[in-house]
XYZ file of C-alpha atoms in Angstrom:
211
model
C 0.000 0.000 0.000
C 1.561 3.367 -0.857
C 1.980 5.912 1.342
C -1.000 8.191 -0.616
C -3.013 5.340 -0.407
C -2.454 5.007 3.467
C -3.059 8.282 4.125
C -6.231 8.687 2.571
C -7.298 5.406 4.018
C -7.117 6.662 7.436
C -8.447 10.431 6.834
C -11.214 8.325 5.433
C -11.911 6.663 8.655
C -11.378 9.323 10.737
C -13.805 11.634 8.931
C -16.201 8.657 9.084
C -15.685 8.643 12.950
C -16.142 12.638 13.541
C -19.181 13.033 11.196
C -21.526 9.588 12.485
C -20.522 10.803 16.205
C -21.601 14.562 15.083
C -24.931 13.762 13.723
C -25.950 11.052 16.197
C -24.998 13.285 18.791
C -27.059 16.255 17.298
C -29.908 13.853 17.249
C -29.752 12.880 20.327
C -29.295 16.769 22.043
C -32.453 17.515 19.866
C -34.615 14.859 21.971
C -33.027 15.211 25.353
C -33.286 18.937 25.272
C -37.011 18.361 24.821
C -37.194 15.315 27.242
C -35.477 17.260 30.174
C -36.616 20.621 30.243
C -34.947 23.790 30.252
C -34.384 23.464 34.256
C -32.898 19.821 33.657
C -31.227 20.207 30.816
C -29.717 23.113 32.424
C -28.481 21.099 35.308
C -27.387 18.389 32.521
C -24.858 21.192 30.392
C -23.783 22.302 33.823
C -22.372 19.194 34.732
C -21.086 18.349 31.199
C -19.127 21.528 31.361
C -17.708 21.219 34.596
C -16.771 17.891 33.632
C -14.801 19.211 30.938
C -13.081 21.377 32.242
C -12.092 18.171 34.586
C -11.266 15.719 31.933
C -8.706 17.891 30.063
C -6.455 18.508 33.102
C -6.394 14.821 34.545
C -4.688 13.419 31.483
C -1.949 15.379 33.043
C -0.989 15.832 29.392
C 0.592 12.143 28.920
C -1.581 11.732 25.436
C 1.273 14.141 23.365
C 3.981 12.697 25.659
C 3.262 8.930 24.475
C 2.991 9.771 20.947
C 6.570 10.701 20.650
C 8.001 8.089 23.036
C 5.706 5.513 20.851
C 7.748 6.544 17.481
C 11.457 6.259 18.932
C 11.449 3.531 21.691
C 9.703 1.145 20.128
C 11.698 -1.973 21.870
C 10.093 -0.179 24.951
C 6.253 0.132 23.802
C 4.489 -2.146 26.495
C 6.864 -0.997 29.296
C 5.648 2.393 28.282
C 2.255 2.133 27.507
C 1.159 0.939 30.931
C 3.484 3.178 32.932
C 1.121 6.008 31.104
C -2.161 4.467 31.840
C -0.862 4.199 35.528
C 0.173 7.779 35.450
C -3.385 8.903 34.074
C -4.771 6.667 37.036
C -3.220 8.741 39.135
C -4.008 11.578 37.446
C -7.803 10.709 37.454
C -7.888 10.058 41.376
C -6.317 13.278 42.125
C -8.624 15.651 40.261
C -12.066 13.328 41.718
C -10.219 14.833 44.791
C -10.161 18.290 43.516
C -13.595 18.200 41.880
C -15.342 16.926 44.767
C -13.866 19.614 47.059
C -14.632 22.163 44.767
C -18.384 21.332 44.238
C -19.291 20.231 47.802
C -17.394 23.790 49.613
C -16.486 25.705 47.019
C -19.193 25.945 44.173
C -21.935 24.451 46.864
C -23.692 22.171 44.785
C -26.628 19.860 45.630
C -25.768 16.571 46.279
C -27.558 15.298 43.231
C -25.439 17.463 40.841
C -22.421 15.839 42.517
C -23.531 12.679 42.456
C -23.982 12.677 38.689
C -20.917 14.158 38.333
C -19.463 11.261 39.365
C -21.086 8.830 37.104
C -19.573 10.833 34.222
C -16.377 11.656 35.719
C -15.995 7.869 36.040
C -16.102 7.348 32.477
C -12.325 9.032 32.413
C -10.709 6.103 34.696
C -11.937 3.808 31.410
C -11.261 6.761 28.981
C -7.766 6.159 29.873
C -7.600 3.451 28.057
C -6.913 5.384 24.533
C -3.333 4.890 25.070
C -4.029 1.651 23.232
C -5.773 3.907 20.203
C -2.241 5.874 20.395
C -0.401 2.939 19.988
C -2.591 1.829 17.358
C -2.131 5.395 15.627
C 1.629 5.109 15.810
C 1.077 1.614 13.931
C -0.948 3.869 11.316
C -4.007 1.765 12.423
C -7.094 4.492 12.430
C -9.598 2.249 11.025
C -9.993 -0.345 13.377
C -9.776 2.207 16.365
C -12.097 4.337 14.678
C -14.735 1.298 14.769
C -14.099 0.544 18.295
C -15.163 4.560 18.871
C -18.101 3.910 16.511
C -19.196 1.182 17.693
C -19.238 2.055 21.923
C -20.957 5.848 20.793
C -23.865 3.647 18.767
C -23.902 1.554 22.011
C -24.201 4.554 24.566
C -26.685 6.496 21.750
C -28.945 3.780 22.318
C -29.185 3.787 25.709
C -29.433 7.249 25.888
C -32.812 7.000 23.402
C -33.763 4.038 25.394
C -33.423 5.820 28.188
C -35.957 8.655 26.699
C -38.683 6.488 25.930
C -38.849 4.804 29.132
C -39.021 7.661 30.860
C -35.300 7.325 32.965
C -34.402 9.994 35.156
C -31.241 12.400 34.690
C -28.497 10.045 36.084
C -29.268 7.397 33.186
C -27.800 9.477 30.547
C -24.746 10.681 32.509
C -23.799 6.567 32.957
C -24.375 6.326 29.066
C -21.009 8.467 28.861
C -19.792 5.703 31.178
C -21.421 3.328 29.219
C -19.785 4.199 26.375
C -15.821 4.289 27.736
C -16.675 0.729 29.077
C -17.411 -0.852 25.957
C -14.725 1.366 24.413
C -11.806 0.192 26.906
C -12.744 -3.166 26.847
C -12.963 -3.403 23.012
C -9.709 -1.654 22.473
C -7.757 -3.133 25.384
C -9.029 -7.239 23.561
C -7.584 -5.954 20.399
C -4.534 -4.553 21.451
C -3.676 -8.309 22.928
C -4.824 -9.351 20.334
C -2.391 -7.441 17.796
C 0.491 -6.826 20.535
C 2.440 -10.189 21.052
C 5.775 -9.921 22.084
C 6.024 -13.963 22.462
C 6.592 -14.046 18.881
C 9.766 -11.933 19.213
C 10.924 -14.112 21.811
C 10.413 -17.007 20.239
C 12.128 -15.928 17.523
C 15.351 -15.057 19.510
C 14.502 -18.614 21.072
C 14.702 -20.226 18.185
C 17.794 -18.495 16.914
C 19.814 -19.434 19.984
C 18.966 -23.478 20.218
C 20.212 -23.290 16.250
């Protein structure tokens, strides 16, 4: 495959990825906003924003980091891979701290706002998992990550309608975005054992010494 050929392949699926999120999503805004209410869905962009502005600092801004130690150590990959999902762990436990302190004596929300918080804010411990997509991206693999992304959005869009037409209270679509990194992390984390098998490398070297 040439390297035109490559690249168009995985604008292709990368474009597919943005615009089927984009549109399902702008369905599904359309029919909450009119499910919930303009004092619920209030509460509901509230919480998304806060959560945000949460999400973007608890990476603790491994994601760029990765990328370049992914392209020059590449005898290193697994070593490094899960010494930055550990890292973004840790990252994720130490701003629930400073979110939680925030809204309960800071911002003084109700209980019910921070309790959905935390269904959502959840979703980033399995989020974390897109290290694997890096990897993947590094491999110039964007089409079966891009899937994987398709796939758990579809899954979590579904709920969320589900969740409309039986009648489900706030908190169910907050645990679709949960919903959604669970099914993502779980599919990308099977197909990165899948593809990433290191025994072949050592038997390799195996085999080379006994000859």
């Amino acid at each position: 495959m040439t390297i035109r050929s490559t690249i168009f392949k995985n604008v292709s699926w990368i474009v597919l990825e943005k615009l089927s999120k984009g549109l399902l999503g702008l369905i599904l805004l359309s029919q909450l906003s009119r499910y919930l209410g303009p004092e619920k869905y209030g509460v509901y962009v509230l919480i998304i924003g806060f959560f945000g502005i949460m999400s973007s600092f608890s990476g603790l801004g491994v994601d760029q980091i990765l990328i370049d130690k992914l392209e020059y150590s590449k005898r290193k990959r697994l070593k490094i891979l899960f010494n930055s999902l550990y890292l973004k762990f840790f990252g994720f436990l130490i701003f629930a701290l400073v979110a939680f302190l925030l809204m309960k004596f800071i911002l003084d929300y109700d209980g019910s706002i921070i309790i959905n918080f935390f269904i959502i804010y959840t979703s980033i411990f399995f989020q974390n998992f897109n290290i694997f997509e890096l990897y993947f991206n590094s491999q110039n693999n964007f089409s079966t990550p891009s899937v994987i992304n398709i796939v758990s959005y579809i899954v979590a869009i579904g709920f969320s309608f589900f969740s409309i037409i039986t009648s489900k209270s706030l908190s169910y679509f907050f645990f679709s975005f949960l919903l959604q990194q669970i099914v993502y992390s779980t599919l990308i984390y099977i197909y990165f054992l899948k593809r990433f098998t290191p025994k072949k490398t050592e038997n390799i070297k195996l085999s080379i010494t006994i000859n």
